mmCIF file of N, CA and C in Angstrom:
data_model
loop_
_atom_site.group_PDB
_atom_site.id
_atom_site.type_symbol
_atom_site.label_atom_id
_atom_site.label_comp_id
_atom_site.label_asym_id
_atom_site.label_seq_id
_atom_site.Cartn_x
_atom_site.Cartn_y
_atom_site.Cartn_z
ATOM 1 N N UNK A 27 0.855 -1.172 0.000
ATOM 2 C CA UNK A 27 0.000 0.000 0.000
ATOM 3 C C UNK A 27 0.900 1.233 0.000
ATOM 4 N N UNK A 28 0.518 2.226 -0.754
ATOM 5 C CA UNK A 28 1.300 3.458 -0.836
ATOM 6 C C UNK A 28 1.203 4.248 0.465
ATOM 7 N N UNK A 29 2.290 4.946 0.770
ATOM 8 C CA UNK A 29 2.329 5.776 1.969
ATOM 9 C C UNK A 29 1.326 6.912 1.832
ATOM 10 N N UNK A 30 0.492 7.106 2.844
ATOM 11 C CA UNK A 30 -0.482 8.194 2.865
ATOM 12 C C UNK A 30 -0.006 9.312 3.767
ATOM 13 N N UNK A 31 -0.921 10.140 4.201
ATOM 14 C CA UNK A 31 -0.603 11.251 5.089
ATOM 15 C C UNK A 31 -0.037 10.722 6.400
ATOM 16 N N UNK A 32 1.146 11.191 6.832
ATOM 17 C CA UNK A 32 1.732 10.695 8.081
ATOM 18 C C UNK A 32 0.777 10.843 9.262
ATOM 19 N N UNK A 33 0.770 9.809 10.097
ATOM 20 C CA UNK A 33 -0.054 9.832 11.296
ATOM 21 C C UNK A 33 -1.510 9.493 11.047
ATOM 22 N N UNK A 34 -1.807 8.825 9.927
ATOM 23 C CA UNK A 34 -3.188 8.450 9.626
ATOM 24 C C UNK A 34 -3.305 6.955 9.358
ATOM 25 N N UNK A 35 -4.519 6.453 9.483
ATOM 26 C CA UNK A 35 -4.828 5.058 9.186
ATOM 27 C C UNK A 35 -5.415 5.013 7.778
ATOM 28 N N UNK A 36 -4.772 4.278 6.860
ATOM 29 C CA UNK A 36 -5.292 4.133 5.494
ATOM 30 C C UNK A 36 -6.298 2.997 5.388
ATOM 31 N N UNK A 37 -6.121 1.968 6.197
ATOM 32 C CA UNK A 37 -7.043 0.831 6.188
ATOM 33 C C UNK A 37 -7.169 0.301 7.608
ATOM 34 N N UNK A 38 -8.389 0.038 8.062
ATOM 35 C CA UNK A 38 -9.640 0.129 7.315
ATOM 36 C C UNK A 38 -10.076 1.579 7.125
ATOM 37 N N UNK A 39 -10.789 1.824 6.034
ATOM 38 C CA UNK A 39 -11.336 3.156 5.769
ATOM 39 C C UNK A 39 -12.411 3.470 6.806
ATOM 40 N N UNK A 40 -12.661 4.745 7.071
ATOM 41 C CA UNK A 40 -13.718 5.092 8.025
ATOM 42 C C UNK A 40 -15.060 4.447 7.652
ATOM 43 N N UNK A 41 -15.713 3.938 8.666
ATOM 44 C CA UNK A 41 -17.044 3.320 8.590
ATOM 45 C C UNK A 41 -17.073 2.020 7.798
ATOM 46 N N UNK A 42 -15.919 1.348 7.687
ATOM 47 C CA UNK A 42 -15.896 0.004 7.125
ATOM 48 C C UNK A 42 -16.711 -0.906 8.035
ATOM 49 N N UNK A 43 -17.526 -1.779 7.440
ATOM 50 C CA UNK A 43 -18.318 -2.744 8.206
ATOM 51 C C UNK A 43 -17.457 -3.987 8.417
ATOM 52 N N UNK A 44 -17.297 -4.394 9.687
ATOM 53 C CA UNK A 44 -16.466 -5.554 10.019
ATOM 54 C C UNK A 44 -17.263 -6.468 10.943
ATOM 55 N N UNK A 45 -17.312 -7.753 10.601
ATOM 56 C CA UNK A 45 -18.053 -8.725 11.404
ATOM 57 C C UNK A 45 -17.167 -9.298 12.503
ATOM 58 N N UNK A 46 -17.767 -9.779 13.596
ATOM 59 C CA UNK A 46 -16.985 -10.457 14.629
ATOM 60 C C UNK A 46 -16.247 -11.651 14.012
ATOM 61 N N UNK A 47 -14.972 -11.764 14.286
ATOM 62 C CA UNK A 47 -14.153 -12.834 13.723
ATOM 63 C C UNK A 47 -13.697 -12.556 12.298
ATOM 64 N N UNK A 48 -14.130 -11.437 11.719
ATOM 65 C CA UNK A 48 -13.770 -11.098 10.346
ATOM 66 C C UNK A 48 -12.337 -10.607 10.235
ATOM 67 N N UNK A 49 -11.729 -10.881 9.100
ATOM 68 C CA UNK A 49 -10.369 -10.426 8.817
ATOM 69 C C UNK A 49 -10.481 -9.136 8.009
ATOM 70 N N UNK A 50 -9.740 -8.105 8.422
ATOM 71 C CA UNK A 50 -9.810 -6.821 7.724
ATOM 72 C C UNK A 50 -8.411 -6.278 7.467
ATOM 73 N N UNK A 51 -8.292 -5.492 6.394
ATOM 74 C CA UNK A 51 -7.015 -4.871 6.031
ATOM 75 C C UNK A 51 -6.645 -3.819 7.068
ATOM 76 N N UNK A 52 -5.328 -3.714 7.323
ATOM 77 C CA UNK A 52 -4.832 -2.692 8.237
ATOM 78 C C UNK A 52 -3.568 -2.074 7.658
ATOM 79 N N UNK A 53 -3.513 -0.735 7.657
ATOM 80 C CA UNK A 53 -2.290 -0.030 7.284
ATOM 81 C C UNK A 53 -2.264 1.320 7.976
ATOM 82 N N UNK A 54 -1.157 1.567 8.681
ATOM 83 C CA UNK A 54 -0.947 2.842 9.367
ATOM 84 C C UNK A 54 0.231 3.566 8.729
ATOM 85 N N UNK A 55 0.071 4.847 8.464
ATOM 86 C CA UNK A 55 1.119 5.691 7.875
ATOM 87 C C UNK A 55 1.914 6.351 9.001
ATOM 88 N N UNK A 56 3.114 5.858 9.233
ATOM 89 C CA UNK A 56 3.909 6.347 10.358
ATOM 90 C C UNK A 56 4.323 7.804 10.176
ATOM 91 N N UNK A 57 4.615 8.459 11.296
ATOM 92 C CA UNK A 57 5.151 9.823 11.315
ATOM 93 C C UNK A 57 6.656 9.742 11.084
ATOM 94 N N UNK A 58 7.059 9.605 9.849
ATOM 95 C CA UNK A 58 8.485 9.526 9.531
ATOM 96 C C UNK A 58 8.731 10.223 8.207
ATOM 97 N N UNK A 59 9.748 11.040 8.192
ATOM 98 C CA UNK A 59 10.114 11.800 7.005
ATOM 99 C C UNK A 59 11.462 12.434 7.326
ATOM 100 N N UNK A 60 11.911 13.364 6.495
ATOM 101 C CA UNK A 60 13.142 14.064 6.820
ATOM 102 C C UNK A 60 12.941 14.795 8.142
ATOM 103 N N UNK A 61 13.811 14.528 9.099
ATOM 104 C CA UNK A 61 13.790 15.162 10.414
ATOM 105 C C UNK A 61 12.614 14.692 11.285
ATOM 106 N N UNK A 62 12.009 13.548 10.949
ATOM 107 C CA UNK A 62 10.954 12.937 11.765
ATOM 108 C C UNK A 62 11.229 11.442 11.861
ATOM 109 N N UNK A 63 11.143 10.903 13.071
ATOM 110 C CA UNK A 63 11.377 9.481 13.285
ATOM 111 C C UNK A 63 10.214 8.844 14.020
ATOM 112 N N UNK A 64 9.831 7.661 13.562
ATOM 113 C CA UNK A 64 8.810 6.861 14.230
ATOM 114 C C UNK A 64 9.511 5.706 14.938
ATOM 115 N N UNK A 65 9.143 5.463 16.193
ATOM 116 C CA UNK A 65 9.800 4.406 16.968
ATOM 117 C C UNK A 65 8.942 3.152 17.072
ATOM 118 N N UNK A 66 7.681 3.308 17.391
ATOM 119 C CA UNK A 66 6.770 2.167 17.509
ATOM 120 C C UNK A 66 5.353 2.704 17.610
ATOM 121 N N UNK A 67 4.388 1.830 17.332
ATOM 122 C CA UNK A 67 2.989 2.219 17.510
ATOM 123 C C UNK A 67 2.185 1.026 17.997
ATOM 124 N N UNK A 68 1.173 1.320 18.786
ATOM 125 C CA UNK A 68 0.285 0.299 19.336
ATOM 126 C C UNK A 68 -1.090 0.462 18.714
ATOM 127 N N UNK A 69 -1.725 -0.676 18.416
ATOM 128 C CA UNK A 69 -3.023 -0.671 17.741
ATOM 129 C C UNK A 69 -4.072 -1.265 18.669
ATOM 130 N N UNK A 70 -5.178 -0.549 18.795
ATOM 131 C CA UNK A 70 -6.296 -0.960 19.642
ATOM 132 C C UNK A 70 -7.597 -0.913 18.850
ATOM 133 N N UNK A 71 -8.581 -1.644 19.327
ATOM 134 C CA UNK A 71 -9.964 -1.441 18.922
ATOM 135 C C UNK A 71 -10.632 -0.833 20.143
ATOM 136 N N UNK A 72 -11.023 0.419 20.049
ATOM 137 C CA UNK A 72 -11.668 1.101 21.176
ATOM 138 C C UNK A 72 -13.177 0.990 21.001
ATOM 139 N N UNK A 73 -13.835 0.395 21.984
ATOM 140 C CA UNK A 73 -15.289 0.294 21.922
ATOM 141 C C UNK A 73 -15.940 1.551 22.473
ATOM 142 N N UNK A 74 -15.154 2.367 23.135
ATOM 143 C CA UNK A 74 -15.559 3.718 23.529
ATOM 144 C C UNK A 74 -14.281 4.532 23.645
ATOM 145 N N UNK A 75 -14.313 5.762 23.164
ATOM 146 C CA UNK A 75 -13.118 6.603 23.213
ATOM 147 C C UNK A 75 -12.909 7.161 24.615
ATOM 148 N N UNK A 76 -11.657 7.417 24.991
ATOM 149 C CA UNK A 76 -11.399 8.046 26.284
ATOM 150 C C UNK A 76 -12.090 9.410 26.350
ATOM 151 N N UNK A 77 -12.621 9.722 27.504
ATOM 152 C CA UNK A 77 -13.278 11.024 27.667
ATOM 153 C C UNK A 77 -12.402 11.997 28.429
ATOM 154 N N UNK A 78 -11.317 11.492 29.021
ATOM 155 C CA UNK A 78 -10.457 12.340 29.830
ATOM 156 C C UNK A 78 -9.069 11.721 29.888
ATOM 157 N N UNK A 79 -8.073 12.538 30.115
ATOM 158 C CA UNK A 79 -6.719 12.032 30.312
ATOM 159 C C UNK A 79 -6.395 11.879 31.793
ATOM 160 N N UNK A 80 -7.388 12.026 32.645
ATOM 161 C CA UNK A 80 -7.189 11.868 34.086
ATOM 162 C C UNK A 80 -7.038 10.396 34.429
ATOM 163 N N UNK A 81 -6.230 10.062 35.449
ATOM 164 C CA UNK A 81 -6.126 8.673 35.875
ATOM 165 C C UNK A 81 -7.511 8.108 36.187
ATOM 166 N N UNK A 82 -7.707 6.862 35.787
ATOM 167 C CA UNK A 82 -9.026 6.254 35.936
ATOM 168 C C UNK A 82 -8.893 4.746 35.986
ATOM 169 N N UNK A 83 -9.822 4.091 36.680
ATOM 170 C CA UNK A 83 -9.854 2.634 36.723
ATOM 171 C C UNK A 83 -10.256 2.071 35.361
ATOM 172 N N UNK A 84 -11.027 2.816 34.581
ATOM 173 C CA UNK A 84 -11.396 2.413 33.223
ATOM 174 C C UNK A 84 -11.218 3.607 32.299
ATOM 175 N N UNK A 85 -10.015 3.743 31.755
ATOM 176 C CA UNK A 85 -9.674 4.841 30.850
ATOM 177 C C UNK A 85 -10.480 4.743 29.557
ATOM 178 N N UNK A 86 -10.555 3.529 29.008
ATOM 179 C CA UNK A 86 -11.377 3.235 27.837
ATOM 180 C C UNK A 86 -11.589 1.729 27.817
ATOM 181 N N UNK A 87 -12.456 1.254 26.964
ATOM 182 C CA UNK A 87 -12.627 -0.191 26.824
ATOM 183 C C UNK A 87 -12.348 -0.570 25.381
ATOM 184 N N UNK A 88 -11.972 -1.822 25.180
ATOM 185 C CA UNK A 88 -11.673 -2.255 23.829
ATOM 186 C C UNK A 88 -10.826 -3.503 23.792
ATOM 187 N N UNK A 89 -9.924 -3.562 22.820
ATOM 188 C CA UNK A 89 -9.118 -4.745 22.547
ATOM 189 C C UNK A 89 -7.751 -4.286 22.033
ATOM 190 N N UNK A 90 -6.695 -4.951 22.479
ATOM 191 C CA UNK A 90 -5.325 -4.627 22.079
ATOM 192 C C UNK A 90 -4.878 -5.588 20.979
ATOM 193 N N UNK A 91 -4.521 -5.053 19.805
ATOM 194 C CA UNK A 91 -4.033 -5.885 18.704
ATOM 195 C C UNK A 91 -2.531 -6.124 18.786
ATOM 196 N N UNK A 92 -1.754 -5.127 19.229
ATOM 197 C CA UNK A 92 -0.321 -5.333 19.329
ATOM 198 C C UNK A 92 0.477 -4.053 19.150
ATOM 199 N N UNK A 93 1.803 -4.204 19.354
ATOM 200 C CA UNK A 93 2.756 -3.096 19.213
ATOM 201 C C UNK A 93 3.660 -3.420 18.035
ATOM 202 N N UNK A 94 3.794 -2.465 17.126
ATOM 203 C CA UNK A 94 4.503 -2.699 15.879
ATOM 204 C C UNK A 94 5.499 -1.575 15.599
ATOM 205 N N UNK A 95 6.397 -1.835 14.634
ATOM 206 C CA UNK A 95 7.301 -0.795 14.159
ATOM 207 C C UNK A 95 7.377 -0.882 12.638
ATOM 208 N N UNK A 96 7.928 0.145 12.024
ATOM 209 C CA UNK A 96 8.045 0.186 10.564
ATOM 210 C C UNK A 96 9.381 0.813 10.198
ATOM 211 N N UNK A 97 9.894 0.410 9.059
ATOM 212 C CA UNK A 97 11.198 0.900 8.622
ATOM 213 C C UNK A 97 11.180 2.411 8.415
ATOM 214 N N UNK A 98 12.115 3.077 9.076
ATOM 215 C CA UNK A 98 12.377 4.500 8.843
ATOM 216 C C UNK A 98 13.753 4.802 9.412
ATOM 217 N N UNK A 99 14.587 5.401 8.584
ATOM 218 C CA UNK A 99 15.978 5.660 8.958
ATOM 219 C C UNK A 99 16.089 7.071 9.524
ATOM 220 N N UNK A 100 16.811 7.270 10.607
ATOM 221 C CA UNK A 100 17.711 6.358 11.303
ATOM 222 C C UNK A 100 17.089 5.648 12.506
ATOM 223 N N UNK A 101 15.833 5.919 12.849
ATOM 224 C CA UNK A 101 15.251 5.363 14.082
ATOM 225 C C UNK A 101 15.094 3.846 14.042
ATOM 226 N N UNK A 102 14.492 3.318 12.997
ATOM 227 C CA UNK A 102 14.233 1.872 12.892
ATOM 228 C C UNK A 102 14.655 1.416 11.492
ATOM 229 N N UNK A 103 15.969 1.240 11.275
ATOM 230 C CA UNK A 103 16.398 0.830 9.940
ATOM 231 C C UNK A 103 15.970 -0.603 9.599
ATOM 232 N N UNK A 104 15.814 -1.452 10.631
ATOM 233 C CA UNK A 104 15.430 -2.846 10.416
ATOM 234 C C UNK A 104 14.309 -3.204 11.390
ATOM 235 N N UNK A 105 13.047 -3.095 10.970
ATOM 236 C CA UNK A 105 11.936 -3.382 11.883
ATOM 237 C C UNK A 105 11.983 -4.818 12.389
ATOM 238 N N UNK A 106 11.686 -4.977 13.670
ATOM 239 C CA UNK A 106 11.658 -6.313 14.266
ATOM 240 C C UNK A 106 10.236 -6.836 14.444
ATOM 241 N N UNK A 107 9.242 -5.950 14.374
ATOM 242 C CA UNK A 107 7.857 -6.388 14.536
ATOM 243 C C UNK A 107 6.924 -5.549 13.655
ATOM 244 N N UNK A 108 7.015 -5.723 12.330
ATOM 245 C CA UNK A 108 6.128 -4.956 11.455
ATOM 246 C C UNK A 108 4.677 -5.403 11.616
ATOM 247 N N UNK A 109 3.761 -4.485 11.395
ATOM 248 C CA UNK A 109 2.335 -4.816 11.499
ATOM 249 C C UNK A 109 1.948 -5.779 10.382
ATOM 250 N N UNK A 110 1.067 -6.731 10.679
ATOM 251 C CA UNK A 110 0.576 -7.606 9.613
ATOM 252 C C UNK A 110 -0.350 -6.808 8.686
ATOM 253 N N UNK A 111 -0.545 -7.269 7.461
ATOM 254 C CA UNK A 111 -1.432 -6.549 6.540
ATOM 255 C C UNK A 111 -2.911 -6.695 6.894
ATOM 256 N N UNK A 112 -3.218 -7.699 7.723
ATOM 257 C CA UNK A 112 -4.605 -7.950 8.123
ATOM 258 C C UNK A 112 -4.681 -8.186 9.618
ATOM 259 N N UNK A 113 -5.785 -7.770 10.217
ATOM 260 C CA UNK A 113 -6.071 -8.050 11.621
ATOM 261 C C UNK A 113 -7.402 -8.792 11.692
ATOM 262 N N UNK A 114 -7.637 -9.499 12.802
ATOM 263 C CA UNK A 114 -8.882 -10.235 12.994
ATOM 264 C C UNK A 114 -9.712 -9.555 14.067
ATOM 265 N N UNK A 115 -10.949 -9.234 13.721
ATOM 266 C CA UNK A 115 -11.867 -8.576 14.655
ATOM 267 C C UNK A 115 -12.260 -9.559 15.758
ATOM 268 N N UNK A 116 -12.114 -9.159 17.021
ATOM 269 C CA UNK A 116 -12.543 -10.046 18.106
ATOM 270 C C UNK A 116 -14.066 -10.205 18.105
ATOM 271 N N UNK A 117 -14.511 -11.314 18.673
ATOM 272 C CA UNK A 117 -15.944 -11.557 18.841
ATOM 273 C C UNK A 117 -16.273 -11.291 20.301
ATOM 274 N N UNK A 118 -16.829 -10.136 20.584
ATOM 275 C CA UNK A 118 -17.086 -9.733 21.966
ATOM 276 C C UNK A 118 -18.238 -10.488 22.613
ATOM 277 N N UNK A 119 -19.026 -11.233 21.833
ATOM 278 C CA UNK A 119 -20.099 -12.043 22.412
ATOM 279 C C UNK A 119 -19.523 -13.260 23.136
ATOM 280 N N UNK A 120 -18.274 -13.612 22.824
ATOM 281 C CA UNK A 120 -17.607 -14.748 23.459
ATOM 282 C C UNK A 120 -16.890 -14.296 24.727
ATOM 283 N N UNK A 121 -16.753 -15.195 25.718
ATOM 284 C CA UNK A 121 -15.979 -14.841 26.913
ATOM 285 C C UNK A 121 -14.564 -14.409 26.516
ATOM 286 N N UNK A 122 -14.039 -13.404 27.215
ATOM 287 C CA UNK A 122 -12.738 -12.835 26.885
ATOM 288 C C UNK A 122 -11.592 -13.472 27.660
ATOM 289 N N UNK A 123 -11.861 -14.523 28.411
ATOM 290 C CA UNK A 123 -10.841 -15.200 29.194
ATOM 291 C C UNK A 123 -10.821 -14.687 30.622
ATOM 292 N N UNK A 124 -10.351 -15.512 31.548
ATOM 293 C CA UNK A 124 -10.343 -15.124 32.958
ATOM 294 C C UNK A 124 -11.759 -14.829 33.417
ATOM 295 N N UNK A 125 -11.929 -13.748 34.151
ATOM 296 C CA UNK A 125 -13.262 -13.338 34.583
ATOM 297 C C UNK A 125 -13.939 -12.431 33.556
ATOM 298 N N UNK A 126 -13.303 -12.203 32.422
ATOM 299 C CA UNK A 126 -13.864 -11.319 31.395
ATOM 300 C C UNK A 126 -14.981 -12.000 30.635
ATOM 301 N N UNK A 127 -16.203 -11.615 30.909
ATOM 302 C CA UNK A 127 -17.356 -12.185 30.222
ATOM 303 C C UNK A 127 -17.588 -11.487 28.897
ATOM 304 N N UNK A 128 -18.318 -12.124 28.030
ATOM 305 C CA UNK A 128 -18.637 -11.541 26.738
ATOM 306 C C UNK A 128 -19.862 -10.648 26.822
ATOM 307 N N UNK A 129 -20.047 -9.841 25.798
ATOM 308 C CA UNK A 129 -21.213 -8.978 25.708
ATOM 309 C C UNK A 129 -21.441 -8.688 24.227
ATOM 310 N N UNK A 130 -22.590 -9.096 23.670
ATOM 311 C CA UNK A 130 -22.808 -8.890 22.236
ATOM 312 C C UNK A 130 -23.077 -7.427 21.891
ATOM 313 N N UNK A 131 -22.775 -7.067 20.657
ATOM 314 C CA UNK A 131 -23.052 -5.720 20.154
ATOM 315 C C UNK A 131 -23.385 -5.829 18.673
ATOM 316 N N UNK A 132 -24.334 -5.029 18.207
ATOM 317 C CA UNK A 132 -24.663 -4.968 16.788
ATOM 318 C C UNK A 132 -24.762 -3.508 16.372
ATOM 319 N N UNK A 133 -24.432 -3.257 15.106
ATOM 320 C CA UNK A 133 -24.481 -1.901 14.547
ATOM 321 C C UNK A 133 -23.764 -0.885 15.438
ATOM 322 N N UNK A 134 -22.645 -1.294 16.012
ATOM 323 C CA UNK A 134 -21.917 -0.442 16.957
ATOM 324 C C UNK A 134 -20.789 0.304 16.245
ATOM 325 N N UNK A 135 -20.633 1.574 16.561
ATOM 326 C CA UNK A 135 -19.498 2.343 16.053
ATOM 327 C C UNK A 135 -18.347 2.184 17.036
ATOM 328 N N UNK A 136 -17.303 1.506 16.597
ATOM 329 C CA UNK A 136 -16.080 1.332 17.355
ATOM 330 C C UNK A 136 -14.978 2.073 16.599
ATOM 331 N N UNK A 137 -13.758 2.056 17.155
ATOM 332 C CA UNK A 137 -12.653 2.811 16.559
ATOM 333 C C UNK A 137 -11.387 1.969 16.508
ATOM 334 N N UNK A 138 -10.779 1.857 15.315
ATOM 335 C CA UNK A 138 -9.421 1.332 15.213
ATOM 336 C C UNK A 138 -8.543 2.514 15.587
ATOM 337 N N UNK A 139 -7.779 2.364 16.666
ATOM 338 C CA UNK A 139 -7.048 3.476 17.276
ATOM 339 C C UNK A 139 -5.561 3.153 17.318
ATOM 340 N N UNK A 140 -4.732 4.124 16.987
ATOM 341 C CA UNK A 140 -3.277 3.955 17.009
ATOM 342 C C UNK A 140 -2.664 5.017 17.909
ATOM 343 N N UNK A 141 -1.767 4.574 18.793
ATOM 344 C CA UNK A 141 -0.912 5.461 19.586
ATOM 345 C C UNK A 141 0.514 5.254 19.075
ATOM 346 N N UNK A 142 1.140 6.327 18.586
ATOM 347 C CA UNK A 142 2.477 6.214 18.000
ATOM 348 C C UNK A 142 3.486 7.046 18.777
ATOM 349 N N UNK A 143 4.663 6.449 19.011
ATOM 350 C CA UNK A 143 5.797 7.158 19.608
ATOM 351 C C UNK A 143 6.659 7.686 18.462
ATOM 352 N N UNK A 144 6.889 9.013 18.452
ATOM 353 C CA UNK A 144 7.688 9.604 17.389
ATOM 354 C C UNK A 144 8.390 10.853 17.907
ATOM 355 N N UNK A 145 9.291 11.384 17.123
ATOM 356 C CA UNK A 145 9.971 12.628 17.484
ATOM 357 C C UNK A 145 10.487 13.291 16.215
ATOM 358 N N UNK A 146 10.914 14.546 16.359
ATOM 359 C CA UNK A 146 11.444 15.280 15.215
ATOM 360 C C UNK A 146 12.648 16.103 15.650
ATOM 361 N N UNK A 147 13.195 16.875 14.744
ATOM 362 C CA UNK A 147 14.411 17.645 15.020
ATOM 363 C C UNK A 147 14.224 18.714 16.084
ATOM 364 N N UNK A 148 12.995 19.119 16.362
ATOM 365 C CA UNK A 148 12.743 20.099 17.422
ATOM 366 C C UNK A 148 13.022 19.501 18.794
ATOM 367 N N UNK A 149 12.849 18.204 18.919
ATOM 368 C CA UNK A 149 13.096 17.526 20.179
ATOM 369 C C UNK A 149 12.008 17.771 21.204
ATOM 370 N N UNK A 150 12.026 16.965 22.239
ATOM 371 C CA UNK A 150 11.076 17.061 23.338
ATOM 372 C C UNK A 150 11.656 16.287 24.509
ATOM 373 N N UNK A 151 11.102 16.447 25.661
ATOM 374 C CA UNK A 151 11.511 15.621 26.797
ATOM 375 C C UNK A 151 10.731 14.327 26.666
ATOM 376 N N UNK A 152 11.425 13.260 26.368
ATOM 377 C CA UNK A 152 10.759 11.999 26.045
ATOM 378 C C UNK A 152 10.353 12.010 24.582
ATOM 379 N N UNK A 153 9.522 11.075 24.206
ATOM 380 C CA UNK A 153 9.040 11.006 22.827
ATOM 381 C C UNK A 153 7.658 11.631 22.727
ATOM 382 N N UNK A 154 7.344 12.134 21.562
ATOM 383 C CA UNK A 154 5.995 12.633 21.300
ATOM 384 C C UNK A 154 5.083 11.423 21.105
ATOM 385 N N UNK A 155 3.850 11.546 21.522
ATOM 386 C CA UNK A 155 2.885 10.458 21.357
ATOM 387 C C UNK A 155 1.682 11.010 20.605
ATOM 388 N N UNK A 156 1.403 10.401 19.469
ATOM 389 C CA UNK A 156 0.275 10.809 18.634
ATOM 390 C C UNK A 156 -0.839 9.780 18.748
ATOM 391 N N UNK A 157 -2.078 10.234 18.604
ATOM 392 C CA UNK A 157 -3.225 9.331 18.579
ATOM 393 C C UNK A 157 -4.065 9.648 17.353
ATOM 394 N N UNK A 158 -4.480 8.606 16.658
ATOM 395 C CA UNK A 158 -5.437 8.750 15.564
ATOM 396 C C UNK A 158 -6.401 7.579 15.628
ATOM 397 N N UNK A 159 -7.579 7.751 15.066
ATOM 398 C CA UNK A 159 -8.578 6.682 15.095
ATOM 399 C C UNK A 159 -9.491 6.789 13.886
ATOM 400 N N UNK A 160 -9.861 5.635 13.337
ATOM 401 C CA UNK A 160 -10.876 5.564 12.287
ATOM 402 C C UNK A 160 -12.091 4.839 12.846
ATOM 403 N N UNK A 161 -13.288 5.398 12.681
ATOM 404 C CA UNK A 161 -14.485 4.686 13.125
ATOM 405 C C UNK A 161 -14.775 3.510 12.195
ATOM 406 N N UNK A 162 -15.250 2.418 12.762
ATOM 407 C CA UNK A 162 -15.704 1.260 11.976
ATOM 408 C C UNK A 162 -17.080 0.869 12.513
ATOM 409 N N UNK A 163 -17.806 0.092 11.736
ATOM 410 C CA UNK A 163 -19.106 -0.417 12.174
ATOM 411 C C UNK A 163 -18.934 -1.896 12.493
ATOM 412 N N UNK A 164 -19.150 -2.236 13.748
ATOM 413 C CA UNK A 164 -18.979 -3.603 14.245
ATOM 414 C C UNK A 164 -20.307 -4.344 14.151
ATOM 415 N N UNK A 165 -20.279 -5.517 13.512
ATOM 416 C CA UNK A 165 -21.412 -6.439 13.490
ATOM 417 C C UNK A 165 -22.687 -5.776 12.951
ATOM 418 N N UNK A 166 -22.576 -5.171 11.779
ATOM 419 C CA UNK A 166 -23.734 -4.496 11.184
ATOM 420 C C UNK A 166 -24.797 -5.509 10.773
ATOM 421 N N UNK A 167 -26.031 -5.233 11.141
ATOM 422 C CA UNK A 167 -27.155 -6.076 10.727
ATOM 423 C C UNK A 167 -28.060 -5.332 9.762
ATOM 424 N N UNK A 168 -27.817 -4.019 9.599
ATOM 425 C CA UNK A 168 -28.577 -3.213 8.644
ATOM 426 C C UNK A 168 -27.684 -2.090 8.151
ATOM 427 N N UNK A 169 -28.061 -1.467 7.050
ATOM 428 C CA UNK A 169 -27.262 -0.355 6.528
ATOM 429 C C UNK A 169 -28.036 0.943 6.583
#
């Protein structure tokens, strides 16, 4: 897939319909260019977006897909954990393991969300952290 606007999700497109257990395309355009470096990014499915940055027992709810990196010189010349081209949508109607019970949802707007660690020539104390999200429709039964 061609590189899109840095810091955006190219796939899935906004409002893509995805079924529980369905396989969907995924591509994130890292924040990397001349004088910009991307270090790693984490991918989530947020079933509700955070409403505050205050410490909380439940900051948001959702599902963690994983932490990935992508080639960009000089920060990550050889990626060790590139994102797969496809991800599998969890089935929330099924028990989530441990004491985590399932809960069905239909026609729900969820968000494929990415948190990326990056920096540029301006520098910062620590790394900059960017967030982007594309809405998707989970388990659509009507259009």
